[in-house]
Amino acid sequence: MTLASIIACFMLFGILDSVRNTFLNFGKTAAGNQRLLVMPKMISGARLPVGLGLSLATVPSVRLLEHASVFTGSYQDPKNSIIIEAHTPAFFSLYPELAVAPQYLTALRNTRTGVLVGEALAREYGWKIGDKLPLTSSTLRTDGSDSWTFDVVGTFHFTDPNMQQWDSQVFINWDYFDEARALDKGTVSWFITEARSAADVDRLARALDAMSANSDHETKTQTENMFMAAQLQQLGNVGTIVVAVVSAVFFTLVLIAGHTMAQAVRERLPEIAVLKTLGFTGPRVFTLLLGETLALLVTGSMLGLTLAALTILTLQSALSASVPLVIASVGAVAWVRGSGLAIFIAVLVGTIPAMRGMRLRVIDALAGG
Amino acid sequence: MKSLVEIADLSKIYQRGNQRIEVLHHLDFNIPREDFVALMGPSGSGKSTLLNLLGGLDKPTAGSIEIDGCRIDALDEEALADWRAAAIGFVFQFYHLMPALSAWRNVEIPLLLARLSARDRRRRAETALKLVGLAERSAHKPGELSGGQQQRVAIARAIVSDPLILMCDEPTGDLDRQSADDIMALLKTLNRDHGKTIVMVTHDPRAAQYAKRVLHLDKGTLVERAACPEFEEAVQ
């Protein structure tokens, strides 16, 4: 029963740690600390005039600047929702984590209706290069139609595991999109540029925002990683929630394991007395009893974390198609943390019973037995 | 020739609050090698206290206990534990076997303190079980054995490390007559054929008949030193 409780606790720990890591690292990359997103300051989802890019490009040290628009469509069924991002060619230079063959990029540049599809999406729907890709969207075309048809010219994937959730979207040409859409022409969802170094981020962000200060389209510039963190923050402080839940779980475990070990020693006082009678010294008895607690906790923690790893693997494959989020695996850090936690709890709950065994007076215990 | 056990002016006093209980009063006696001594006496006479002192489980208030040249009353707890492991085999009334372990694993326990390989430990445990007639039950757990068989396992555990003395505390107290006779016959064999010195506390006069000598304790005093002339007859 106690072992089952320990397994359950560490399984929960493994799963929640994965969830925490998923949210903590969602979209975060090394380059994301220097990549800057210039977005509308006041209203989320508002648009910026594409002409603002001309001003932004004049800011010293801006080397590359791209603008993008995003909208959603669906494939065959409204349930098959797909994120469509319209980009300029500079986008592909700003994202070294984006693995796309040069010939696909050339094909996209040369095909106005071209689309690069994420490999995960292509696998799911069986799309191949040369296919026509019909999508339906609430973003209407100039002819009033909600049907958008693209030509699949290539595939891509992100090499950074934290960006793999974006393998389930598609990229199209911004020029074509802006020309074809009925509304909001000449606007973009955001601009993207990059700082030369992490130290230059704050200065550049201030300089970029200064270009639209006191206008009707003021901007807020932040790094891509900060933007991702802020997005997730809207869901609540997942890290704190997870820590709170895990703390409550382990507090309960300490009570259960502590009670069990105390009872186990109490019930086996005659056996411990026999060991001491046979020549086991007090320190040796202490080591045996603490070792027993350690073995119980470490075995339980390893089994629990193994179950957590298997659960996460199952969830990863089950949710890959429906959730734009790659759940982090139970990594080495979780195993090390779990082992450390198991040892800590074992020492916490095992020391006092082990000391009781160590100090046991043989004749008193045997008289009771 | 020097005796194996030499007791001089041995006293044991327990302090219960303000009450001073003198359990053993100035005992003097010796136990030669290969002796088989039965300690008898009414409840509270100090038999078990004396056995605990001889076995190094407790310390005297006064006097000395010298066993095979070692003053055990002067040893500290840790040294006493090491000495017990090397010199004493204990047999208890209620066997005190580990219920989760098989017979041979129980017998192996004292050997865990010796520098022996797992194979040697197993071999010695099997030999001890064979000596007590339980070779074929070595894989059984205590719960699968009768009381008499469990006591045989306990005796195998007591002799497996070849101790100087076996200390037996009411070894037949929890057994039926037939099993008790079997256990006493086994102890007699260990004493007679294998030269084991045995000190046994018992209430049972029939069990005491197997001993070479009977020491009677009453109110902490050794009041009688009786030989057991019927010994040979009784155990034939």
CSV table of C-alpha atoms in Angstrom, one decimal, chain B residues 12-190:
chain,number,residue,atom,x,y,z
B,12,LYS,CA,22.4,-7.0,39.5
B,13,ILE,CA,20.2,-4.2,40.9
B,14,TYR,CA,17.4,-2.5,39.0
B,15,GLN,CA,16.2,0.9,40.0
B,16,ARG,CA,12.5,1.5,39.5
B,17,GLY,CA,11.8,5.1,40.6
B,18,ASN,CA,12.7,5.1,44.2
B,19,GLN,CA,12.6,1.4,44.5
B,20,ARG,CA,15.8,-0.6,44.4
B,21,ILE,CA,15.3,-4.2,43.3
B,22,GLU,CA,18.3,-6.5,43.9
B,23,VAL,CA,17.8,-9.3,41.4
B,24,LEU,CA,21.1,-11.1,41.8
B,25,HIS,CA,23.1,-11.2,45.0
B,26,HIS,CA,26.8,-11.8,45.0
B,27,LEU,CA,26.9,-14.9,42.8
B,28,ASP,CA,30.0,-16.9,42.5
B,29,PHE,CA,30.2,-19.9,40.2
B,30,ASN,CA,32.0,-21.4,37.2
B,31,ILE,CA,31.0,-23.3,34.1
B,32,PRO,CA,33.6,-25.6,32.6
B,33,ARG,CA,33.9,-26.2,28.9
B,34,GLU,CA,31.4,-28.6,27.4
B,35,ASP,CA,29.1,-28.3,30.4
B,36,PHE,CA,25.3,-28.4,30.0
B,37,VAL,CA,23.8,-26.3,32.8
B,38,ALA,CA,20.1,-25.9,33.5
B,39,LEU,CA,19.1,-22.7,35.4
B,40,MET,CA,15.9,-23.3,37.3
B,41,GLY,CA,13.9,-21.4,39.8
B,42,PRO,CA,10.6,-19.7,40.3
B,43,SER,CA,9.5,-16.7,38.3
B,44,GLY,CA,11.4,-13.6,39.4
B,45,SER,CA,14.2,-15.6,40.8
B,46,GLY,CA,16.7,-14.0,38.4
B,47,LYS,CA,17.2,-16.8,35.9
B,48,SER,CA,16.7,-14.7,32.8
B,49,THR,CA,18.6,-11.8,34.2
B,50,LEU,CA,21.6,-14.1,34.8
B,51,LEU,CA,21.2,-15.5,31.3
B,52,ASN,CA,21.2,-12.0,29.9
B,53,LEU,CA,24.3,-11.1,31.8
B,54,LEU,CA,26.1,-14.3,30.7
B,55,GLY,CA,25.0,-13.6,27.1
B,56,GLY,CA,26.3,-10.0,27.2
B,57,LEU,CA,22.8,-8.5,26.7
B,58,ASP,CA,22.9,-6.6,30.0
B,59,LYS,CA,25.6,-5.4,32.4
B,60,PRO,CA,26.0,-6.3,36.0
B,61,THR,CA,25.8,-3.7,38.8
B,62,ALA,CA,28.8,-5.3,40.5
B,63,GLY,CA,31.1,-8.3,40.1
B,64,SER,CA,32.8,-9.7,37.1
B,65,ILE,CA,31.9,-12.1,34.2
B,66,GLU,CA,34.9,-13.7,32.4
B,67,ILE,CA,34.2,-15.9,29.5
B,68,ASP,CA,37.0,-17.6,27.8
B,69,GLY,CA,39.4,-15.0,29.3
B,70,CYS,CA,37.3,-12.0,28.2
B,71,ARG,CA,35.9,-9.7,30.9
B,72,ILE,CA,32.6,-9.0,29.2
B,73,ASP,CA,31.4,-6.7,31.9
B,74,ALA,CA,34.1,-4.3,30.9
B,75,LEU,CA,33.2,-4.1,27.2
B,76,ASP,CA,31.3,-1.2,25.7
B,77,GLU,CA,28.1,-1.8,23.7
B,78,GLU,CA,29.7,-2.1,20.3
B,79,ALA,CA,32.5,-4.4,21.5
B,80,LEU,CA,29.9,-6.4,23.4
B,81,ALA,CA,27.9,-6.8,20.1
B,82,ASP,CA,30.9,-8.0,18.3
B,83,TRP,CA,31.7,-10.4,21.1
B,84,ARG,CA,28.2,-11.8,21.1
B,85,ALA,CA,28.4,-12.4,17.3
B,86,ALA,CA,31.6,-14.4,17.8
B,87,ALA,CA,31.0,-16.2,21.1
B,88,ILE,CA,27.3,-16.7,21.8
B,89,GLY,CA,24.4,-18.5,20.2
B,90,PHE,CA,21.0,-17.7,21.4
B,91,VAL,CA,17.8,-19.9,21.4
B,92,PHE,CA,14.6,-18.2,22.6
B,93,GLN,CA,11.3,-19.6,23.8
B,94,PHE,CA,9.4,-18.0,20.9
B,95,TYR,CA,12.1,-18.8,18.3
B,96,HIS,CA,12.2,-15.2,17.0
B,97,LEU,CA,12.7,-16.1,13.4
B,98,MET,CA,12.2,-13.6,10.6
B,99,PRO,CA,8.8,-14.5,9.1
B,100,ALA,CA,9.6,-13.2,5.7
B,101,LEU,CA,12.8,-15.2,5.3
B,102,SER,CA,13.2,-18.9,4.5
B,103,ALA,CA,14.8,-21.3,7.0
B,104,TRP,CA,18.2,-21.1,5.5
B,105,ARG,CA,18.0,-17.3,5.2
B,106,ASN,CA,17.2,-17.1,8.9
B,107,VAL,CA,20.1,-19.4,9.7
B,108,GLU,CA,22.4,-17.2,7.5
B,109,ILE,CA,21.7,-14.0,9.5
B,110,PRO,CA,24.6,-14.3,12.0
B,111,LEU,CA,27.0,-15.1,9.1
B,112,LEU,CA,26.2,-11.7,7.5
B,113,LEU,CA,28.5,-10.2,10.2
B,114,ALA,CA,31.4,-12.4,9.1
B,115,ARG,CA,33.6,-11.9,6.1
B,116,LEU,CA,32.2,-14.8,4.1
B,117,SER,CA,31.1,-15.2,0.5
B,118,ALA,CA,27.4,-15.7,-0.2
B,119,ARG,CA,28.3,-19.3,-1.3
B,120,ASP,CA,30.1,-20.0,2.0
B,121,ARG,CA,27.2,-18.6,4.0
B,122,ARG,CA,24.7,-20.7,2.1
B,123,ARG,CA,26.9,-23.8,2.5
B,124,ARG,CA,27.3,-23.2,6.3
B,125,ALA,CA,23.6,-22.5,6.8
B,126,GLU,CA,22.7,-25.7,4.9
B,127,THR,CA,25.2,-27.7,7.1
B,128,ALA,CA,23.6,-26.3,10.3
B,129,LEU,CA,20.1,-27.1,9.1
B,130,LYS,CA,21.3,-30.7,8.2
B,131,LEU,CA,22.7,-31.0,11.7
B,132,VAL,CA,19.3,-30.2,13.3
B,133,GLY,CA,17.6,-32.5,10.8
B,134,LEU,CA,15.9,-29.9,8.6
B,135,ALA,CA,18.0,-30.0,5.5
B,136,GLU,CA,14.9,-30.8,3.4
B,137,ARG,CA,13.0,-27.8,4.8
B,138,SER,CA,15.6,-25.1,4.1
B,139,ALA,CA,13.5,-23.3,1.6
B,140,HIS,CA,10.4,-23.1,3.9
B,141,LYS,CA,9.4,-20.0,5.7
B,142,PRO,CA,8.8,-20.1,9.4
B,143,GLY,CA,5.0,-20.0,8.9
B,144,GLU,CA,5.2,-23.2,7.0
B,145,LEU,CA,7.0,-25.1,9.8
B,146,SER,CA,5.7,-26.6,13.1
B,147,GLY,CA,6.8,-25.1,16.4
B,148,GLY,CA,9.4,-27.8,16.9
B,149,GLN,CA,10.8,-27.3,13.4
B,150,GLN,CA,10.9,-23.5,14.0
B,151,GLN,CA,12.9,-24.1,17.2
B,152,ARG,CA,15.3,-26.4,15.2
B,153,VAL,CA,15.8,-23.6,12.8
B,154,ALA,CA,16.5,-21.2,15.7
B,155,ILE,CA,19.0,-23.7,17.1
B,156,ALA,CA,20.7,-24.0,13.6
B,157,ARG,CA,20.9,-20.2,13.6
B,158,ALA,CA,22.5,-20.3,17.1
B,159,ILE,CA,25.2,-22.8,16.1
B,160,VAL,CA,25.9,-21.7,12.6
B,161,SER,CA,28.8,-19.4,13.6
B,162,ASP,CA,30.2,-22.1,15.9
B,163,PRO,CA,29.9,-20.1,19.1
B,164,LEU,CA,31.6,-20.9,22.4
B,165,ILE,CA,28.3,-21.2,24.3
B,166,LEU,CA,24.6,-21.7,23.5
B,167,MET,CA,22.3,-19.6,25.7
B,168,CYS,CA,18.8,-21.1,25.7
B,169,ASP,CA,15.9,-19.3,27.3
B,170,GLU,CA,13.0,-21.7,27.9
B,171,PRO,CA,13.7,-23.5,24.6
B,172,THR,CA,10.8,-25.9,25.1
B,173,GLY,CA,8.4,-23.5,26.8
B,174,ASP,CA,6.3,-23.1,23.7
B,175,LEU,CA,6.3,-26.8,22.5
B,176,ASP,CA,4.3,-29.9,23.1
B,177,ARG,CA,5.9,-32.7,25.0
B,178,GLN,CA,7.1,-34.7,22.0
B,179,SER,CA,8.6,-31.6,20.3
B,180,ALA,CA,10.2,-30.6,23.6
B,181,ASP,CA,11.8,-34.0,24.0
B,182,ASP,CA,13.1,-33.8,20.4
B,183,ILE,CA,14.6,-30.4,21.0
B,184,MET,CA,16.2,-31.4,24.3
B,185,ALA,CA,17.6,-34.5,22.6
B,186,LEU,CA,19.1,-32.3,19.9
B,187,LEU,CA,20.7,-30.0,22.5
B,188,LYS,CA,22.0,-33.0,24.3
B,189,THR,CA,23.6,-34.2,21.1
B,190,LEU,CA,25.1,-30.8,20.4
